[in-house]
Amino acid sequence: MIENLPPCPKCSCEYTYEMNALVVCPECGHEWVPAEGGAQTGAGSGEKVVKDAVGNVLCDGDSVTVVKALKVKGSPSGIKAGTKVRNIRLVDGVDGHDIDCRIEGFGAMQLKSSVVKKA
């Protein structure tokens, strides 16, 4: 339990309270996750962390390896397990596809981070 709860970032109400892992404002109803350090509130909270199939954090420019065979529409053969993909880019894709990359022999495509591991 946090001793000194921060005031509401929306309405500056000082009567905030904890509810499970959230801090709640009784006046405006705003709910948020309290930051461990006060300086991290703006920069660190908006970043999305993307992890691979085994839990390693991925970054732009990393190389990854496909861990399971993938079917590709319009191609007689899919992407085999063990295919290495270099220089990935993290994006907010559709249906959980959060990696944008170029694969030799297939071209540009998007992958899910759950089917790759960091190389």
Coordinates of C-alpha atoms in Angstrom, one line a residue:
M1 CA 0.0 0.0 0.0
I2 CA 1.3 3.4 -0.9
E3 CA 1.5 5.8 2.0
N4 CA 1.2 9.1 0.1
L5 CA -1.0 8.7 -2.8
P6 CA -0.5 11.1 -5.7
P7 CA -3.2 13.6 -6.6
C8 CA -5.4 13.0 -9.7
P9 CA -3.5 13.9 -12.9
K10 CA -6.8 15.0 -14.5
C11 CA -8.6 17.1 -11.8
S12 CA -5.8 17.5 -9.1
C13 CA -8.1 16.0 -6.4
E14 CA -6.1 15.1 -3.4
Y15 CA -8.6 12.5 -2.1
T16 CA -7.4 9.5 -4.2
Y17 CA -7.6 6.0 -3.0
E18 CA -6.1 2.6 -4.0
M19 CA -8.2 -0.2 -5.5
N20 CA -6.2 -3.3 -6.3
A21 CA -3.3 -2.1 -8.5
L22 CA -5.0 1.1 -9.5
V23 CA -5.3 4.6 -8.0
V24 CA -8.8 6.0 -8.3
C25 CA -10.1 9.6 -8.1
P26 CA -13.5 9.9 -6.3
E27 CA -14.4 13.2 -7.9
C28 CA -13.8 12.6 -11.7
G29 CA -13.6 8.7 -11.7
H30 CA -10.2 8.6 -13.4
E31 CA -8.2 5.4 -12.8
W32 CA -4.4 5.0 -13.4
V33 CA -1.5 2.9 -12.4
P34 CA 0.8 4.7 -10.0
A35 CA 4.4 5.1 -11.2
E36 CA 7.2 3.9 -9.0
G37 CA 9.2 7.1 -9.5
G38 CA 7.5 10.5 -10.0
A39 CA 9.8 11.4 -13.0
Q40 CA 8.8 8.4 -15.0
T41 CA 5.1 9.3 -15.4
G42 CA 5.3 11.0 -18.8
A43 CA 7.9 9.1 -20.7
G44 CA 7.8 5.5 -19.6
S45 CA 4.0 4.9 -19.4
G46 CA 3.3 5.3 -23.1
E47 CA 5.8 2.8 -24.4
K48 CA 4.7 -0.7 -25.3
V49 CA 7.0 -3.5 -24.4
V50 CA 7.1 -6.3 -27.1
K51 CA 8.4 -9.7 -26.0
D52 CA 9.2 -12.8 -28.0
A53 CA 8.0 -16.3 -27.5
V54 CA 10.4 -17.0 -24.7
G55 CA 10.1 -13.6 -22.9
N56 CA 13.0 -11.6 -24.3
V57 CA 12.3 -7.9 -24.9
L58 CA 12.4 -7.0 -28.6
C59 CA 13.7 -3.7 -30.0
D60 CA 13.8 -2.1 -33.5
G61 CA 16.7 -3.5 -35.6
D62 CA 16.9 -6.8 -33.7
S63 CA 17.3 -10.2 -35.5
V64 CA 14.8 -12.9 -34.8
T65 CA 14.3 -16.6 -35.7
V66 CA 10.9 -18.0 -36.5
V67 CA 10.1 -20.8 -34.0
K68 CA 7.2 -22.5 -35.8
A69 CA 6.2 -23.1 -39.4
L70 CA 3.9 -20.4 -40.8
K71 CA 1.4 -20.7 -43.7
V72 CA 1.5 -17.8 -46.1
K73 CA -1.5 -16.9 -48.3
G74 CA -0.8 -17.1 -52.0
S75 CA 2.4 -19.1 -51.5
P76 CA 2.7 -22.9 -52.0
S77 CA 5.3 -23.1 -49.3
G78 CA 5.1 -21.2 -46.0
I79 CA 7.9 -19.9 -43.8
K80 CA 9.8 -22.7 -42.2
A81 CA 10.8 -22.9 -38.5
G82 CA 14.3 -21.6 -38.1
T83 CA 14.1 -18.9 -40.7
K84 CA 16.2 -15.9 -39.7
V85 CA 14.7 -12.5 -40.0
R86 CA 17.0 -9.5 -39.7
N87 CA 16.4 -5.8 -38.9
I88 CA 12.8 -6.0 -37.6
R89 CA 10.7 -3.0 -36.9
L90 CA 8.1 -2.9 -34.1
V91 CA 4.6 -1.5 -35.1
D92 CA 1.1 -1.5 -33.8
G93 CA -0.3 -3.9 -36.4
V94 CA -3.7 -5.6 -36.9
D95 CA -4.7 -8.8 -35.0
G96 CA -1.5 -8.9 -32.8
H97 CA 0.9 -8.6 -35.7
D98 CA 3.5 -6.3 -34.0
I99 CA 6.6 -6.9 -36.1
D100 CA 7.2 -5.5 -39.5
C101 CA 10.0 -7.2 -41.5
R102 CA 11.3 -8.3 -44.8
I103 CA 11.9 -12.1 -45.3
E104 CA 14.2 -13.4 -48.0
G105 CA 12.1 -15.1 -50.7
F106 CA 8.8 -13.7 -49.4
G107 CA 9.2 -9.9 -49.2
A108 CA 7.7 -7.5 -46.7
M109 CA 5.2 -8.9 -44.1
Q110 CA 4.1 -8.6 -40.5
L111 CA 4.6 -11.3 -37.9
K112 CA 3.3 -11.9 -34.4
S113 CA 6.0 -11.7 -31.6
S114 CA 4.6 -14.9 -30.2
V115 CA 6.1 -16.9 -33.2
V116 CA 9.7 -15.6 -33.0
K117 CA 12.6 -15.6 -30.7
K118 CA 15.5 -13.2 -30.4
A119 CA 18.5 -14.5 -32.3

